[in-house]
Amino acid sequence: MELYMSGMNNKTTIKYEPVETVLKRYMDELGDTTVDFEEINVEESLSRILYDDIVAQFDLPTFNRSLVDGYAVNSRGIALADTDSPVILEVMGESQAGIPTQLAITKNQAVKISTGSLLPENADSVVLAECAQLEDNKVKIFKSVLMGENIVQKGEDINAGQMFIRKKRKIRPQDIGGIIGLGYKKIRVYKKPVISVIPTGSELVSIDETPEPGQLIETNSHVLKGLIKQLGGTSIIKPIIKDSLDLLKKSIIDSLKDSDVVIISGGSAFGTKDYTLNAIQSIPNSKIIAHGTAMRPAKHTLLAFIDGKPVIGLPGHPVSSGTSFHTFVKPILIQLAGNPRSFWQERKDNVKLDAILAKDVESPKGVEDYIRVRLVLLDNGKITAYPYAGKSSFLSTLVKAHGTIKLTPDCTKLYAGDRVQVTLF
């Protein structure tokens, strides 16, 4: 894709590279960089990324226990038991849940037992209560059982020293239960990445101000704050910077002090009031990786590093800003948060579904085009995707859309009735 910029006496050609080429180069520069770790209580670790492997500190379960209510027996003693000729055993006592017992049996004896209780010594199985009949201190067994039936043996679930959960796992509710069950009270997790967002533009006012003619309420930072939170990050929303190179430069430098990533919203294009590129280049130890990509919308995304920290310039139009965030910022945050590199490479976190395109859509050749769509469930159970043709400045299309379909650079048209894959917001 080429863009021609005409001046008074010259014409500049800017060649935009494919999205995947730019993304790979940027992520290669980022390398294996992650945030540091912190130690937290296990019960507070939901959706955090494990920093260390979780290894079993002891066997689970820690003792042989019953899975049912019934009678603990030695299976050899009741091998011939059936309804016509029950085997009679002497009842030696009762094992109750949560109460230690020193009971032991022979093959001619049994112990009454409840679910979860400790098996007596020499017992290797449990007969269901409904398959037995208690009479004084004797019990009639009407059904044989196999060795190990209706019990869980010590360490059958997991053995001491065994790998339980590998590091870099995003912790789920069931993981919390398992980790606590193994005796862990605290674990180390990756810190939440801290992202500063710098809104820019002389036309913008905060939500607390009433816009005058020619002014707009700044919205991008609020959208970005929500997206960052969804990805497990923490955002710092900076004051709006009017169109000033010096003010923007100062805000970037200040933001780098307390952030892992800095996002500049707006000013990433090539206009006379677009200062993002010049501001970044004027800061020592800055490195521009890409300025513009062959995509639509968001072609004017700027990707850089300052002192090794990611600094990204997003376009100011709401749709372009969101598209650029999902394409470039999201992989960065996924990587920094401690996820495996393959996670963002394979887009494992993207939720997709198939739909039928409702209308033809076209795209310029050589451009990766992200088209917003609204999904409708038809009476026949099929999902139809209705494309939005609104401009990238139209916030309403971003609100109404459920996701996007992507046209690759070599695809210039899709037709109504085509099956498409929708990446949900």
Tab-separated table of C-alpha atoms in Angstrom:
chain	number	residue	atom	x	y	z
A	1	MET	CA	0.000	0.000	0.000
A	2	GLU	CA	1.390	3.455	-0.895
A	3	LEU	CA	0.415	6.915	0.287
A	4	TYR	CA	1.459	10.011	-1.676
A	5	MET	CA	1.957	13.236	0.272
A	6	SER	CA	2.184	16.348	-1.908
A	7	GLY	CA	3.979	19.522	-0.820
A	8	MET	CA	4.664	22.736	-2.670
A	9	ASN	CA	7.619	21.408	-4.614
A	10	ASN	CA	7.901	17.724	-3.804
A	11	LYS	CA	5.967	14.526	-3.453
A	12	THR	CA	6.773	11.888	-0.828
A	13	THR	CA	5.865	8.235	-1.185
A	14	ILE	CA	5.212	6.316	2.022
A	15	LYS	CA	5.076	2.549	1.721
A	16	TYR	CA	3.096	0.789	4.408
A	17	GLU	CA	4.108	-2.723	5.455
A	18	PRO	CA	1.702	-5.611	6.162
A	19	VAL	CA	0.272	-5.856	9.669
A	20	GLU	CA	1.883	-9.205	10.484
A	21	THR	CA	5.305	-7.964	9.362
A	22	VAL	CA	5.078	-4.897	11.580
A	23	LEU	CA	3.662	-6.813	14.543
A	24	LYS	CA	6.354	-9.490	14.362
A	25	ARG	CA	9.122	-6.898	14.203
A	26	TYR	CA	7.713	-5.052	17.181
A	27	MET	CA	7.197	-8.184	19.276
A	28	ASP	CA	10.671	-9.449	18.363
A	29	GLU	CA	12.059	-6.165	19.676
A	30	LEU	CA	10.031	-6.614	22.870
A	31	GLY	CA	11.476	-10.107	23.193
A	32	ASP	CA	10.591	-12.031	26.349
A	33	THR	CA	10.062	-8.907	28.426
A	34	THR	CA	7.448	-9.260	31.163
A	35	VAL	CA	6.472	-7.336	34.257
A	36	ASP	CA	7.904	-8.427	37.611
A	37	PHE	CA	6.122	-10.669	40.131
A	38	GLU	CA	4.291	-10.034	43.380
A	39	GLU	CA	3.118	-12.373	46.137
A	40	ILE	CA	-0.619	-12.412	46.850
A	41	ASN	CA	-3.172	-14.506	48.724
A	42	VAL	CA	-4.388	-17.456	46.669
A	43	GLU	CA	-8.047	-16.476	47.095
A	44	GLU	CA	-7.272	-13.137	45.414
A	45	SER	CA	-5.509	-14.663	42.401
A	46	LEU	CA	-8.427	-15.133	39.978
A	47	SER	CA	-7.410	-14.322	36.371
A	48	ARG	CA	-3.818	-13.558	37.371
A	49	ILE	CA	-0.886	-15.275	35.629
A	50	LEU	CA	1.183	-17.751	37.649
A	51	TYR	CA	4.839	-16.825	38.033
A	52	ASP	CA	5.944	-20.209	39.440
A	53	ASP	CA	5.010	-23.834	38.915
A	54	ILE	CA	2.628	-25.193	41.528
A	55	VAL	CA	3.999	-28.478	42.885
A	56	ALA	CA	2.062	-30.721	45.278
A	57	GLN	CA	3.402	-30.325	48.805
A	58	PHE	CA	1.730	-33.537	49.948
A	59	ASP	CA	-0.385	-36.414	48.662
A	60	LEU	CA	-3.970	-35.655	47.745
A	61	PRO	CA	-6.001	-37.072	49.322
A	62	THR	CA	-3.799	-37.355	52.372
A	63	PHE	CA	-5.472	-40.603	53.492
A	64	ASN	CA	-7.493	-43.520	52.123
A	65	ARG	CA	-11.140	-42.467	52.263
A	66	SER	CA	-14.610	-43.614	51.345
A	67	LEU	CA	-16.601	-42.205	48.452
A	68	VAL	CA	-19.950	-43.441	49.786
A	69	ASP	CA	-21.900	-44.287	52.930
A	70	GLY	CA	-21.704	-47.991	53.718
A	71	TYR	CA	-19.352	-50.562	55.201
A	72	ALA	CA	-15.590	-50.699	54.844
A	73	VAL	CA	-14.512	-54.268	54.129
A	74	ASN	CA	-11.724	-56.443	52.805
A	75	SER	CA	-12.956	-57.512	49.361
A	76	ARG	CA	-11.566	-61.045	49.757
A	77	GLY	CA	-13.923	-61.700	52.656
A	78	ILE	CA	-17.087	-61.053	50.644
A	79	ALA	CA	-16.062	-62.405	47.240
A	80	LEU	CA	-18.985	-64.891	47.232
A	81	ALA	CA	-21.653	-62.564	48.643
A	82	ASP	CA	-24.956	-62.228	46.767
A	83	THR	CA	-28.624	-61.719	47.540
A	84	ASP	CA	-29.303	-65.451	47.986
A	85	SER	CA	-26.324	-66.139	50.246
A	86	PRO	CA	-25.165	-62.990	52.033
A	87	VAL	CA	-21.892	-62.921	53.909
A	88	ILE	CA	-22.141	-61.977	57.574
A	89	LEU	CA	-19.379	-59.790	59.042
A	90	GLU	CA	-18.685	-58.521	62.538
A	91	VAL	CA	-19.003	-54.733	62.830
A	92	MET	CA	-15.985	-53.337	64.696
A	93	GLY	CA	-17.154	-49.755	65.024
A	94	GLU	CA	-17.789	-46.647	62.932
A	95	SER	CA	-15.574	-44.233	60.990
A	96	GLN	CA	-16.998	-40.718	60.706
A	97	ALA	CA	-15.918	-37.819	58.500
A	98	GLY	CA	-13.356	-35.561	60.119
A	99	ILE	CA	-12.701	-37.870	63.075
A	100	PRO	CA	-9.407	-39.823	63.200
A	101	THR	CA	-9.744	-43.560	63.771
A	102	GLN	CA	-7.377	-46.368	64.749
A	103	LEU	CA	-9.803	-49.102	63.703
A	104	ALA	CA	-8.515	-52.164	61.846
A	105	ILE	CA	-10.325	-55.155	60.363
A	106	THR	CA	-9.787	-58.699	59.162
A	107	LYS	CA	-11.531	-60.224	56.143
A	108	ASN	CA	-14.354	-61.340	58.458
A	109	GLN	CA	-14.985	-57.880	59.856
A	110	ALA	CA	-16.398	-54.532	58.709
A	111	VAL	CA	-16.579	-50.926	59.867
A	112	LYS	CA	-19.586	-48.683	59.306
A	113	ILE	CA	-18.342	-45.675	57.352
A	114	SER	CA	-19.644	-42.352	55.977
A	115	THR	CA	-18.637	-40.484	52.838
A	116	GLY	CA	-15.208	-38.880	53.130
A	117	SER	CA	-14.211	-40.855	56.210
A	118	LEU	CA	-10.870	-42.518	56.876
A	119	LEU	CA	-10.698	-46.182	55.872
A	120	PRO	CA	-9.768	-48.590	58.674
A	121	GLU	CA	-6.547	-50.518	58.372
A	122	ASN	CA	-6.745	-53.550	56.016
A	123	ALA	CA	-9.971	-52.295	54.349
A	124	ASP	CA	-9.668	-52.072	50.555
A	125	SER	CA	-13.231	-51.264	49.479
A	126	VAL	CA	-16.641	-50.113	50.666
A	127	VAL	CA	-20.020	-51.811	50.264
A	128	LEU	CA	-22.911	-49.423	49.646
A	129	ALA	CA	-25.294	-49.102	52.607
A	130	GLU	CA	-28.214	-50.253	50.440
A	131	CYS	CA	-26.399	-53.534	49.724
A	132	ALA	CA	-26.093	-54.376	53.420
A	133	GLN	CA	-28.324	-55.010	56.435
A	134	LEU	CA	-27.230	-54.228	60.003
A	135	GLU	CA	-28.387	-56.536	62.791
A	136	ASP	CA	-26.958	-55.707	66.230
A	137	ASN	CA	-23.160	-55.893	65.812
A	138	LYS	CA	-23.384	-57.948	62.638
A	139	VAL	CA	-23.929	-56.869	59.042
A	140	LYS	CA	-25.224	-58.946	56.146
A	141	ILE	CA	-23.482	-58.165	52.844
A	142	PHE	CA	-25.616	-58.939	49.775
A	143	LYS	CA	-23.154	-57.953	47.051
A	144	SER	CA	-19.456	-58.494	46.443
A	145	VAL	CA	-17.143	-55.608	45.577
A	146	LEU	CA	-13.832	-55.319	43.791
A	147	MET	CA	-10.663	-54.158	45.483
A	148	GLY	CA	-10.623	-50.345	45.401
A	149	GLU	CA	-14.353	-50.011	44.745
A	150	ASN	CA	-16.028	-46.928	46.268
A	151	ILE	CA	-12.801	-45.591	47.782
A	152	VAL	CA	-10.052	-43.110	46.942
A	153	GLN	CA	-6.561	-44.099	47.976
A	154	LYS	CA	-3.964	-41.768	49.431
A	155	GLY	CA	-2.222	-39.885	46.606
A	156	GLU	CA	-4.596	-41.253	43.961
A	157	ASP	CA	-5.482	-37.718	42.840
A	158	ILE	CA	-1.962	-36.286	43.039
A	159	ASN	CA	1.305	-37.353	44.637
A	160	ALA	CA	3.614	-35.206	46.726
A	161	GLY	CA	6.216	-33.570	44.485
A	162	GLN	CA	4.086	-33.938	41.350
A	163	MET	CA	3.586	-30.994	38.975
A	164	PHE	CA	0.078	-29.635	39.519
A	165	ILE	CA	-0.141	-26.376	37.524
A	166	ARG	CA	2.607	-25.016	35.296
A	167	LYS	CA	3.672	-21.396	35.442
A	168	LYS	CA	2.193	-18.848	33.033
A	169	ARG	CA	-1.317	-20.310	33.494
A	170	LYS	CA	-4.148	-17.825	33.837
A	171	ILE	CA	-5.738	-18.796	37.135
A	172	ARG	CA	-9.344	-20.015	37.027
A	173	PRO	CA	-11.779	-20.536	39.940
A	174	GLN	CA	-11.109	-24.298	39.944
A	175	ASP	CA	-7.364	-23.621	40.009
A	176	ILE	CA	-7.800	-21.583	43.190
A	177	GLY	CA	-9.569	-24.529	44.822
A	178	GLY	CA	-6.839	-26.932	43.755
A	179	ILE	CA	-3.997	-24.683	44.928
A	180	ILE	CA	-5.611	-24.101	48.316
A	181	GLY	CA	-6.315	-27.837	48.576
A	182	LEU	CA	-2.573	-28.426	48.334
A	183	GLY	CA	-1.916	-26.180	51.304
A	184	TYR	CA	-0.803	-22.984	49.560
A	185	LYS	CA	-1.853	-19.737	51.209
A	186	LYS	CA	0.164	-17.339	49.052
A	187	ILE	CA	1.559	-17.621	45.529
A	188	ARG	CA	3.651	-15.476	43.219
A	189	VAL	CA	1.931	-14.012	40.164
A	190	TYR	CA	2.943	-11.525	37.493
A	191	LYS	CA	2.094	-7.969	38.397
A	192	LYS	CA	-0.621	-6.242	36.431
A	193	PRO	CA	0.967	-4.192	33.632
A	194	VAL	CA	0.545	-0.454	34.172
A	195	ILE	CA	-0.432	1.498	31.063
A	196	SER	CA	-0.532	5.280	30.868
A	197	VAL	CA	-2.969	6.767	28.358
A	198	ILE	CA	-2.294	10.304	27.121
A	199	PRO	CA	-5.278	11.865	25.287
A	200	THR	CA	-4.251	14.595	22.844
A	201	GLY	CA	-6.047	17.252	20.827
A	202	SER	CA	-6.888	20.939	21.295
A	203	GLU	CA	-10.490	20.194	20.369
A	204	LEU	CA	-10.992	17.802	23.295
A	205	VAL	CA	-12.491	18.549	26.706
A	206	SER	CA	-12.980	16.279	29.704
A	207	ILE	CA	-16.283	14.747	30.727
A	208	ASP	CA	-16.547	17.366	33.485
A	209	GLU	CA	-16.567	20.229	30.973
A	210	THR	CA	-19.283	21.479	28.641
A	211	PRO	CA	-17.999	21.466	25.051
A	212	GLU	CA	-18.115	24.728	23.155
A	213	PRO	CA	-18.727	24.826	19.388
A	214	GLY	CA	-15.801	23.050	17.739
A	215	GLN	CA	-15.011	20.998	20.841
A	216	LEU	CA	-15.645	17.324	21.629
A	217	ILE	CA	-15.833	15.337	24.840
A	218	GLU	CA	-12.765	13.079	24.974
A	219	THR	CA	-13.889	9.427	24.886
A	220	ASN	CA	-10.965	7.316	23.683
A	221	SER	CA	-9.240	7.143	27.061
A	222	HIS	CA	-12.399	5.736	28.651
A	223	VAL	CA	-12.654	3.031	25.995
A	224	LEU	CA	-8.965	2.213	26.348
A	225	LYS	CA	-9.282	2.066	30.136
A	226	GLY	CA	-11.969	-0.605	29.794
A	227	LEU	CA	-9.982	-2.596	27.234
A	228	ILE	CA	-6.900	-2.498	29.446
A	229	LYS	CA	-8.911	-3.711	32.433
A	230	GLN	CA	-10.354	-6.577	30.377
A	231	LEU	CA	-6.802	-7.711	29.634
A	232	GLY	CA	-5.793	-7.646	33.284
A	233	GLY	CA	-3.885	-4.373	33.189
A	234	THR	CA	-4.055	-1.186	35.242
A	235	SER	CA	-4.509	2.151	33.493
A	236	ILE	CA	-3.421	5.656	34.403
A	237	ILE	CA	-5.391	8.249	32.449
A	238	LYS	CA	-3.320	11.396	32.028
A	239	PRO	CA	-4.722	14.932	31.550
A	240	ILE	CA	-5.655	15.925	28.010
A	241	ILE	CA	-2.675	17.426	26.161
A	242	LYS	CA	-3.455	20.273	23.787
A	243	ASP	CA	-1.617	20.378	20.454
A	244	SER	CA	1.872	21.180	21.729
A	245	LEU	CA	5.121	19.330	21.079
A	246	ASP	CA	6.684	20.397	24.386
A	247	LEU	CA	3.640	19.497	26.495
A	248	LEU	CA	3.337	16.100	24.835
A	249	LYS	CA	7.038	15.373	25.263
A	250	LYS	CA	6.844	16.229	28.980
A	251	SER	CA	3.751	14.049	29.466
A	252	ILE	CA	5.446	11.070	27.787
A	253	ILE	CA	8.580	11.440	29.931
A	254	ASP	CA	6.501	11.718	33.120
A	255	SER	CA	4.364	8.725	32.131
A	256	LEU	CA	7.395	6.505	31.564
A	257	LYS	CA	8.352	6.916	35.234
A	258	ASP	CA	5.345	5.003	36.572
A	259	SER	CA	4.216	2.878	33.615
A	260	ASP	CA	5.193	-0.251	31.721
A	261	VAL	CA	3.543	1.012	28.516
A	262	VAL	CA	2.603	4.478	27.270
A	263	ILE	CA	-0.249	5.025	24.810
A	264	ILE	CA	-0.715	8.370	23.067
A	265	SER	CA	-4.266	8.771	21.772
A	266	GLY	CA	-4.379	10.983	18.690
A	267	GLY	CA	-1.726	12.875	16.767
A	268	SER	CA	-0.137	9.824	15.158
A	269	ALA	CA	-0.667	10.849	11.524
A	270	PHE	CA	1.349	13.294	9.376
A	271	GLY	CA	-0.594	16.537	9.837
A	272	THR	CA	0.890	19.824	10.986
A	273	LYS	CA	-0.691	19.352	14.427
A	274	ASP	CA	0.276	15.682	14.771
A	275	TYR	CA	3.153	15.751	17.253
A	276	THR	CA	3.430	12.137	18.423
A	277	LEU	CA	6.285	11.161	16.095
A	278	ASN	CA	8.352	14.290	16.777
A	279	ALA	CA	7.735	14.090	20.522
A	280	ILE	CA	8.959	10.489	20.704
A	281	GLN	CA	11.971	11.144	18.486
A	282	SER	CA	13.009	14.098	20.657
A	283	ILE	CA	13.317	11.888	23.755
A	284	PRO	CA	16.692	10.159	24.330
A	285	ASN	CA	16.877	6.374	23.845
A	286	SER	CA	13.807	6.319	21.608
A	287	LYS	CA	13.439	3.898	18.726
A	288	ILE	CA	10.743	4.013	16.054
A	289	ILE	CA	9.797	0.513	14.878
A	290	ALA	CA	6.988	1.447	12.484
A	291	HIS	CA	4.919	4.465	11.569
A	292	GLY	CA	1.935	3.296	9.582
A	293	THR	CA	0.755	-0.131	8.464
A	294	ALA	CA	-1.199	-1.487	5.518
A	295	MET	CA	-4.490	-1.738	7.367
A	296	ARG	CA	-7.846	-0.003	7.428
A	297	PRO	CA	-8.783	1.661	9.710
A	298	ALA	CA	-5.794	2.642	11.906
A	299	LYS	CA	-3.111	2.817	9.208
A	300	HIS	CA	-1.379	5.677	11.061
A	301	THR	CA	-0.477	3.638	14.139
A	302	LEU	CA	2.987	4.459	15.507
A	303	LEU	CA	5.029	1.789	17.295
A	304	ALA	CA	8.119	2.756	19.275
A	305	PHE	CA	10.241	2.069	22.334
A	306	ILE	CA	11.747	4.515	24.810
A	307	ASP	CA	14.292	3.096	27.248
A	308	GLY	CA	13.012	-0.337	26.261
A	309	LYS	CA	9.402	0.434	27.179
A	310	PRO	CA	6.634	0.183	24.543
A	311	VAL	CA	5.268	3.542	23.433
A	312	ILE	CA	2.361	3.407	20.986
A	313	GLY	CA	0.692	6.223	19.108
A	314	LEU	CA	-2.940	5.426	18.318
A	315	PRO	CA	-5.067	7.315	15.784
A	316	GLY	CA	-7.582	9.713	17.275
A	317	HIS	CA	-10.703	8.444	15.521
A	318	PRO	CA	-12.574	6.077	17.880
A	319	VAL	CA	-12.861	3.136	15.478
A	320	SER	CA	-9.238	3.464	14.387
A	321	SER	CA	-8.130	3.667	18.004
A	322	GLY	CA	-10.006	0.496	18.951
A	323	THR	CA	-8.788	-1.401	15.893
A	324	SER	CA	-5.188	-0.415	16.533
A	325	PHE	CA	-5.466	-1.403	20.197
A	326	HIS	CA	-6.763	-4.888	19.393
A	327	THR	CA	-4.161	-5.380	16.660
A	328	PHE	CA	-1.022	-4.090	18.369
A	329	VAL	CA	-1.522	-3.133	22.016
A	330	LYS	CA	-3.369	-6.286	22.997
A	331	PRO	CA	-0.490	-8.644	22.065
A	332	ILE	CA	1.920	-6.391	23.970
A	333	LEU	CA	-0.159	-6.499	27.149
A	334	ILE	CA	-0.696	-10.250	26.833
A	335	GLN	CA	3.064	-10.744	26.599
A	336	LEU	CA	3.963	-8.340	29.413
A	337	ALA	CA	1.388	-9.930	31.733
A	338	GLY	CA	3.324	-13.203	31.636
A	339	ASN	CA	1.392	-15.224	29.076
A	340	PRO	CA	3.369	-17.596	26.834
A	341	ARG	CA	4.505	-16.022	23.547
A	342	SER	CA	2.362	-18.539	21.648
A	343	PHE	CA	-0.726	-17.078	23.325
A	344	TRP	CA	-0.736	-13.869	21.314
A	345	GLN	CA	0.838	-15.485	18.235
A	346	GLU	CA	-2.055	-17.925	17.932
A	347	ARG	CA	-4.639	-15.334	19.038
A	348	LYS	CA	-5.883	-17.829	21.642
A	349	ASP	CA	-7.785	-15.145	23.519
A	350	ASN	CA	-9.847	-14.025	20.508
A	351	VAL	CA	-13.421	-15.295	20.599
A	352	LYS	CA	-14.690	-16.027	17.100
A	353	LEU	CA	-17.823	-17.389	15.496
A	354	ASP	CA	-19.015	-18.145	11.979
A	355	ALA	CA	-21.718	-16.086	10.307
A	356	ILE	CA	-23.302	-15.463	6.900
A	357	LEU	CA	-22.473	-12.098	5.337
A	358	ALA	CA	-25.634	-10.074	4.657
A	359	LYS	CA	-24.196	-7.608	2.100
A	360	ASP	CA	-21.270	-7.337	-0.303
A	361	VAL	CA	-18.164	-5.622	1.086
A	362	GLU	CA	-15.163	-4.294	-0.826
A	363	SER	CA	-11.613	-3.428	0.174
A	364	PRO	CA	-8.572	-1.889	-1.557
A	365	LYS	CA	-5.959	-4.377	-2.708
A	366	GLY	CA	-2.961	-4.691	-0.423
A	367	VAL	CA	-4.797	-3.565	2.706
A	368	GLU	CA	-5.788	-5.622	5.731
A	369	ASP	CA	-9.312	-4.343	6.234
A	370	TYR	CA	-11.249	-4.677	9.501
A	371	ILE	CA	-14.966	-4.246	8.882
A	372	ARG	CA	-17.361	-3.785	11.774
A	373	VAL	CA	-20.422	-6.017	11.740
A	374	ARG	CA	-23.659	-6.379	13.651
A	375	LEU	CA	-24.843	-9.935	14.278
A	376	VAL	CA	-28.454	-11.047	13.945
A	377	LEU	CA	-29.786	-14.496	14.865
A	378	LEU	CA	-32.333	-15.556	12.248
A	379	ASP	CA	-35.371	-17.777	12.814
A	380	ASN	CA	-33.592	-20.652	11.070
A	381	GLY	CA	-30.853	-20.539	13.705
A	382	LYS	CA	-28.229	-19.043	11.403
A	383	ILE	CA	-26.218	-15.975	12.380
A	384	THR	CA	-26.043	-13.159	9.844
A	385	ALA	CA	-23.362	-10.447	9.848
A	386	TYR	CA	-24.465	-6.977	8.699
A	387	PRO	CA	-21.464	-4.768	7.816
A	388	TYR	CA	-21.210	-1.127	8.860
A	389	ALA	CA	-19.836	1.298	6.300
A	390	GLY	CA	-19.517	4.253	8.689
A	391	LYS	CA	-16.373	6.367	8.874
A	392	SER	CA	-13.668	5.639	11.439
A	393	SER	CA	-14.737	8.757	13.365
A	394	PHE	CA	-18.240	7.337	13.917
A	395	LEU	CA	-18.408	6.231	17.547
A	396	SER	CA	-21.927	4.861	17.002
A	397	THR	CA	-20.733	2.075	14.696
A	398	LEU	CA	-18.294	0.914	17.361
A	399	VAL	CA	-21.093	0.798	19.929
A	400	LYS	CA	-23.583	-0.991	17.680
A	401	ALA	CA	-21.150	-3.541	16.238
A	402	HIS	CA	-20.564	-6.932	17.840
A	403	GLY	CA	-17.199	-7.581	16.200
A	404	THR	CA	-15.186	-7.408	12.997
A	405	ILE	CA	-14.484	-9.454	9.919
A	406	LYS	CA	-11.049	-9.243	8.338
A	407	LEU	CA	-10.304	-8.984	4.648
A	408	THR	CA	-6.732	-10.028	3.945
A	409	PRO	CA	-4.547	-7.882	1.633
A	410	ASP	CA	-5.182	-10.181	-1.340
A	411	CYS	CA	-8.976	-10.148	-0.879
A	412	THR	CA	-10.766	-7.181	-2.430
A	413	LYS	CA	-14.368	-8.316	-2.115
A	414	LEU	CA	-16.687	-10.591	-0.155
A	415	TYR	CA	-20.197	-11.344	-1.342
A	416	ALA	CA	-23.542	-11.574	0.398
A	417	GLY	CA	-24.038	-15.192	1.405
A	418	ASP	CA	-20.338	-15.844	2.008
A	419	ARG	CA	-19.444	-17.567	5.261
A	420	VAL	CA	-17.232	-15.279	7.334
A	421	GLN	CA	-15.476	-15.508	10.682
A	422	VAL	CA	-16.326	-12.748	13.136
A	423	THR	CA	-13.892	-11.774	15.871
A	424	LEU	CA	-16.031	-10.574	18.756
A	425	PHE	CA	-15.226	-7.411	20.689
